[in-house]
Amino acid sequence: MAFCYQTHFHDAVQAVRQEGRYRVFADLKRIRGRFPQATWTGAHGEREVTVWCSNDYLGQGQNPVVLEAMHQAIEQAGAGSGGTRNISGTTHYHVELERELADLHGKEAALLFTSGYVSNEATLETLQKILPGLVIFSDAMNHASMIAGIRHGGGEKHIFRHNDLAHLEELLRAADPEVPKLVAFESVYSMDGDIADLAGLVALAKRYNCMTYLDEVHAVGMYGKRGGGVAERDGVMGQIDIIEGTMGKAFGVMGGYIAADAVLIDAIRSYAHGFIFTTSLPPVLAAGALASVRWLKEHDEIRQAHQERAASLKRRFAEKGLPVMPSVSHIVPVLVGDPVHCKLISDMLLQDHGVYVQPINYPTVPKGTERLRFTPTPFHDDAMFDHLVKAMDRLWSRCNVKRLGGVAA
């Protein structure tokens, strides 16, 4: 009998369905000038909903300054970039944006990629080509893109327990002191909302002569006086060798980057396949990101408003006994603990209350820790908070989900 390809695809999807973690995309159209409102197209047509899980943390995707820069760029340069960065695809917008990002992080240079995923994967893989025998020490909760880059490089790696400096030092102490080493970690871990001890990690890495690689994708634009991230806030930006970030979250556009010393950036630019062999970002996106970075450097007040909104939502959920997971950042995760219940509550919030928050299930988070992940922005007002908290309180009781203290509603 001939091999049946379709059966295997069908069985793979069914396995996901049976575990209760089959993902359904919400069909949304953001409404210009009315963030965080969007039009949702469902089975019964269109309706307006409030988006509570956007990574456009500061609403920069709707900032008139950003939109005007993008309109100007498309009028002046057209749609696409015309090629890879090596072959006609380096426009002046790319050059300016890289300079602005280097300045943001206090580095000599920066390098643009098409996404944050690609910047992590390509850089971490390429470092292992350039530095023979490189040993990488990676936090257990690092993003999938970091894990992919470390694996694809094929070198020796060690995983240290999440945010556990003692375990990291134990691993570093056992390593050959003569080989090159790199410690890779994030600042804000986006599913739990905790923040790494950057000063402690940097000090430990220096003690054992390691390079440091920091993923700031959930922090750039949102922490630090100019939006340089947690490293800027904590005063260690200059001590970190490579800082990686994105334009797709707080900056509200699209793309990824790394910032570092000029010679390191030149080496990655020259060897990374994920940079060399792909069409560069369209000028319109580079122009929008450039305007967004510049604007956020000058507007710390929006970061302060953002932190207030996140703290307020955590407090209001807790007052209702809703199981807010501990978070010291802008991320507000609410534990459900079951994939079926998680999707059910998400569906009812959307269909019955006009509230869109995506269920977060395995493999994004470990099984048994399924959650709803809220990301309030400075544009979620008190009336939206009232509506959300009331709906969540009602559904927690209706679905008999555990509240704070471990007691079911």
XYZ file of C-alpha atoms in Angstrom:
409
model
C 0.000 0.000 0.000
C 1.257 3.452 -0.929
C 2.193 5.785 1.881
C -0.778 8.034 2.728
C 0.539 11.513 3.386
C -2.848 13.064 4.128
C -3.606 10.536 6.867
C -0.502 11.549 8.773
C -1.329 15.235 8.499
C -4.886 14.536 9.653
C -3.724 12.430 12.591
C -1.239 15.086 13.667
C -3.975 17.738 13.774
C -6.374 15.388 15.564
C -3.800 14.737 18.269
C -3.662 18.468 18.966
C -7.468 18.677 18.999
C -7.788 15.782 21.443
C -5.418 17.496 23.868
C -7.668 20.568 23.801
C -4.945 22.844 22.449
C -5.989 23.243 18.810
C -5.441 26.881 17.925
C -8.078 28.982 16.199
C -7.051 32.350 14.816
C -9.286 35.303 15.598
C -10.130 37.189 12.393
C -9.443 40.791 13.453
C -9.168 44.164 11.738
C -7.713 46.899 13.900
C -9.584 50.201 13.785
C -7.269 53.080 13.006
C -7.275 55.756 15.695
C -9.321 53.673 18.139
C -6.749 51.296 19.624
C -7.350 48.839 21.350
C -10.649 48.409 19.482
C -10.884 46.033 16.528
C -13.500 44.510 14.254
C -13.870 40.757 14.739
C -15.358 38.629 11.972
C -16.973 35.530 13.460
C -19.539 32.932 12.438
C -22.366 35.472 12.697
C -20.698 38.402 10.980
C -18.766 41.388 12.270
C -18.741 43.015 15.686
C -16.483 45.386 17.578
C -14.287 43.948 20.327
C -11.615 45.166 22.743
C -8.219 43.527 22.266
C -6.536 42.625 25.584
C -3.574 40.551 24.381
C -1.802 42.676 21.789
C 1.989 42.875 21.745
C 1.591 46.443 20.489
C 2.111 47.310 24.138
C 2.146 51.098 23.785
C -0.215 51.522 20.834
C 2.604 52.748 18.595
C 1.045 50.978 15.628
C -1.595 53.738 15.766
C 0.675 56.675 16.643
C 0.058 59.441 14.048
C 3.803 60.226 13.991
C 4.576 56.630 13.013
C 1.806 56.483 10.410
C 2.881 59.756 8.814
C 6.461 58.510 8.497
C 5.199 55.363 6.811
C 2.980 57.301 4.402
C 5.921 59.491 3.426
C 8.181 56.492 2.887
C 5.757 54.663 0.637
C 5.218 57.844 -1.399
C 8.951 58.399 -1.755
C 10.286 54.838 -2.094
C 7.363 52.615 -3.084
C 6.496 49.210 -1.629
C 9.361 46.734 -1.347
C 13.083 47.138 -0.747
C 14.058 45.538 -4.050
C 16.396 42.856 -2.759
C 18.564 41.468 -0.023
C 20.739 43.840 1.998
C 23.715 42.775 -0.134
C 21.965 43.251 -3.469
C 20.204 46.637 -3.735
C 18.090 46.133 -0.584
C 19.942 48.503 1.749
C 18.013 51.763 1.689
C 18.753 54.907 3.631
C 15.842 54.017 5.935
C 17.676 50.850 6.996
C 20.915 52.727 7.608
C 19.191 55.386 9.726
C 17.240 52.824 11.739
C 20.366 50.808 12.546
C 22.105 53.971 13.745
C 19.111 54.880 15.905
C 18.961 51.399 17.462
C 22.684 51.414 18.201
C 22.216 54.757 19.953
C 19.213 53.431 21.883
C 21.368 50.690 23.426
C 24.607 52.640 23.701
C 26.388 50.376 21.201
C 28.652 51.045 18.233
C 26.402 49.364 15.672
C 23.172 47.469 15.067
C 21.940 45.004 12.461
C 18.371 44.621 11.175
C 16.633 41.304 10.541
C 13.152 40.555 9.223
C 11.864 39.512 12.667
C 12.916 39.031 16.265
C 12.754 35.272 15.755
C 15.209 35.442 12.869
C 17.588 37.788 14.707
C 17.825 35.364 17.638
C 18.084 32.211 15.559
C 20.569 33.574 13.036
C 22.838 35.312 15.548
C 23.099 32.453 18.030
C 23.733 29.945 15.249
C 26.327 32.161 13.569
C 28.253 32.870 16.772
C 29.017 29.160 16.962
C 30.476 29.257 13.436
C 32.672 32.256 14.176
C 33.828 31.104 17.630
C 35.031 27.472 17.342
C 34.203 25.432 20.420
C 31.801 28.055 21.817
C 29.876 26.713 24.825
C 26.471 28.320 25.406
C 24.718 28.517 28.772
C 21.011 29.131 28.243
C 18.205 29.933 30.675
C 15.628 27.138 30.771
C 12.809 29.559 29.889
C 14.470 31.190 26.882
C 12.341 31.786 23.797
C 11.948 29.127 21.092
C 13.965 31.256 18.663
C 16.953 31.286 21.015
C 16.676 27.530 21.521
C 16.512 26.997 17.750
C 19.612 29.098 17.118
C 21.584 27.326 19.835
C 20.567 23.902 18.506
C 21.259 24.724 14.862
C 24.753 25.883 15.740
C 25.498 22.339 16.843
C 27.880 23.287 19.644
C 28.015 22.341 23.292
C 25.212 23.779 25.396
C 24.107 23.737 29.026
C 20.681 24.716 30.348
C 20.529 26.435 33.724
C 17.392 26.536 35.840
C 15.277 29.615 35.215
C 16.796 32.699 36.846
C 18.956 30.457 39.056
C 22.370 32.110 39.358
C 23.680 29.429 41.711
C 22.951 26.714 39.149
C 24.529 28.800 36.392
C 27.699 29.275 38.434
C 27.841 25.552 39.119
C 27.797 24.909 35.376
C 30.325 27.648 34.631
C 32.696 26.380 37.301
C 32.691 22.922 35.695
C 33.433 24.260 32.198
C 36.876 24.429 30.613
C 38.209 27.917 31.453
C 40.098 28.060 28.126
C 37.093 27.690 25.786
C 34.901 30.596 24.597
C 31.599 30.821 26.486
C 28.350 32.735 26.145
C 25.458 33.182 28.608
C 22.093 33.723 26.891
C 19.052 35.066 28.725
C 16.041 37.356 28.463
C 15.048 40.383 30.511
C 11.225 40.095 30.636
C 9.955 36.517 30.287
C 6.717 37.074 28.441
C 4.532 34.214 29.659
C 5.144 34.572 33.420
C 6.045 38.258 33.488
C 9.131 37.839 35.662
C 12.373 39.778 35.105
C 15.911 38.402 35.203
C 18.580 39.632 37.602
C 20.627 41.274 34.863
C 23.258 42.725 37.186
C 23.808 39.316 38.786
C 24.026 37.557 35.421
C 26.484 40.083 34.038
C 28.721 39.897 37.107
C 28.752 36.111 36.982
C 29.513 36.043 33.263
C 32.424 38.450 33.702
C 33.830 36.360 36.545
C 34.077 33.364 34.191
C 35.119 35.342 31.087
C 31.851 34.775 29.207
C 30.148 36.877 26.582
C 26.557 37.888 27.351
C 23.534 37.761 25.035
C 20.337 39.497 26.152
C 16.911 39.184 24.517
C 14.997 42.402 25.303
C 12.077 41.937 22.892
C 9.423 42.325 25.597
C 11.213 45.280 27.191
C 12.579 47.587 24.479
C 10.548 50.764 24.304
C 8.940 50.054 27.691
C 11.694 50.192 30.314
C 14.478 52.686 30.886
C 14.331 56.463 30.590
C 14.630 56.324 26.789
C 13.112 52.886 26.256
C 16.391 51.011 26.035
C 14.931 48.130 28.041
C 15.517 46.589 31.449
C 19.280 46.770 30.886
C 18.994 50.555 30.629
C 16.718 50.710 33.660
C 19.128 48.604 35.721
C 22.242 50.445 34.562
C 23.989 47.445 32.954
C 23.417 48.132 29.260
C 27.072 48.943 28.609
C 28.220 45.686 30.224
C 26.210 43.381 27.950
C 27.902 42.250 24.747
C 24.875 41.624 22.495
C 21.392 43.059 22.957
C 18.615 41.682 20.768
C 15.264 43.364 20.256
C 12.227 43.733 18.033
C 10.228 46.430 16.293
C 7.117 44.245 16.395
C 6.059 44.851 19.995
C 6.435 48.181 21.827
C 7.580 49.931 18.645
C 4.398 48.765 16.904
C 5.795 47.824 13.481
C 7.841 44.758 12.429
C 11.417 43.491 12.352
C 14.208 42.366 14.657
C 17.753 43.484 15.390
C 20.905 43.054 17.410
C 23.119 45.816 18.819
C 26.778 45.310 19.790
C 30.357 46.370 19.039
C 30.961 47.246 15.397
C 33.351 44.341 14.734
C 30.853 41.784 16.109
C 28.032 43.253 14.022
C 30.250 43.165 10.938
C 31.050 39.494 11.562
C 27.376 38.508 11.957
C 26.490 40.566 8.867
C 29.123 38.678 6.888
C 28.268 35.120 7.995
C 24.605 34.858 9.089
C 22.516 33.067 6.465
C 19.308 34.383 8.034
C 20.533 37.884 7.193
C 22.344 37.347 3.897
C 19.814 35.251 2.009
C 16.530 37.080 2.611
C 14.859 40.179 1.230
C 15.311 43.153 3.522
C 12.491 44.906 5.345
C 10.398 47.185 3.109
C 11.348 50.860 3.491
C 7.856 51.640 4.781
C 8.432 49.391 7.812
C 11.923 50.699 8.476
C 10.635 54.275 8.311
C 7.790 53.522 10.721
C 10.111 51.772 13.165
C 12.587 54.658 12.971
C 9.881 57.206 13.816
C 8.614 55.012 16.651
C 12.050 54.540 18.237
C 12.740 58.269 18.060
C 9.343 59.174 19.507
C 9.565 56.748 22.426
C 13.025 57.991 23.360
C 11.403 61.347 24.128
C 8.165 60.194 25.798
C 8.819 58.432 29.075
C 5.350 59.435 30.281
C 3.739 56.727 28.157
C 5.930 54.116 29.863
C 4.783 55.383 33.261
C 1.141 55.222 32.193
C 1.686 51.702 30.910
C 3.083 50.494 34.226
C 0.159 52.041 36.105
C -2.377 50.236 33.912
C -0.657 46.863 34.399
C -0.457 47.303 38.180
C -4.100 48.373 38.324
C -5.324 45.314 36.417
C -3.329 42.921 38.628
C -4.823 44.552 41.713
C -8.386 44.464 40.403
C -8.159 40.808 39.375
C -6.727 39.878 42.771
C -9.527 41.735 44.572
C -12.004 39.411 42.836
C -10.004 36.336 43.797
C -8.957 35.676 40.204
C -5.666 33.708 40.131
C -3.221 36.307 38.838
C 0.195 34.714 38.528
C 3.093 36.614 40.175
C 4.471 39.199 37.751
C 6.777 42.168 38.259
C 6.374 43.394 34.686
C 3.617 44.639 32.403
C 2.476 41.061 31.686
C -0.724 40.026 33.538
C -1.142 36.218 33.336
C -4.231 34.584 34.887
C -3.911 30.860 35.578
C -6.586 28.467 34.306
C -4.600 25.221 34.420
C -6.558 23.281 31.816
C -6.450 23.683 28.006
C -10.154 23.004 27.442
C -11.290 25.440 30.135
C -8.764 27.990 28.936
C -10.133 27.995 25.393
C -13.732 27.855 26.647
C -13.316 30.987 28.770
C -11.500 32.754 25.935
C -14.315 31.880 23.514
C -17.024 33.073 25.903
C -15.184 36.330 26.607
C -15.054 37.012 22.878
C -18.530 35.848 21.871
C -20.530 37.020 24.890
C -18.586 40.030 26.158
C -16.634 41.461 23.213
C -13.320 40.820 24.996
C -10.508 39.221 23.007
C -7.717 37.472 24.915
C -6.017 34.461 23.375
C -5.686 31.217 25.393
C -2.038 30.291 26.006
C -1.582 26.525 25.960
C 1.209 23.968 25.540
C 3.816 24.096 23.961
C 4.019 27.853 24.616
C 3.682 27.113 28.347
C 4.051 23.811 30.263
C 1.012 21.539 30.508
C -1.043 22.321 33.607
C -0.147 26.023 33.490
C -2.529 27.065 30.711
C -3.474 30.699 31.131
C -5.010 33.852 29.769
C -2.283 36.453 29.170
C -3.469 40.057 29.420
C -1.389 42.993 28.205
C -3.151 46.210 29.239
C -1.949 49.326 27.448
C -2.104 53.037 28.263
C -5.204 53.148 26.051
C -7.290 50.670 28.076
C -9.419 53.028 30.157
C -11.254 52.455 33.446
C -14.539 51.625 31.695
C -12.781 48.848 29.771
C -11.269 47.617 33.040
C -14.725 47.551 34.691
C -16.203 45.556 31.817
C -13.334 43.051 31.724
C -13.195 42.403 35.466
C -16.964 41.936 35.656
C -16.902 39.466 32.749
C -13.970 37.506 34.187
C -15.592 37.295 37.625
C -18.815 36.001 36.113
C -17.116 33.397 33.917
C -14.864 32.120 36.718
C -17.989 31.291 38.697
C -19.887 29.904 35.720
C -17.003 27.619 34.660
C -16.143 26.612 38.249
C -12.453 27.506 37.871
C -10.204 27.790 40.930
C -9.699 31.215 42.425
C -6.904 32.500 44.642
C -6.342 30.083 47.517
C -7.039 27.067 45.318
C -10.795 26.941 45.863
C -13.110 26.491 42.875
C -15.675 29.200 42.303
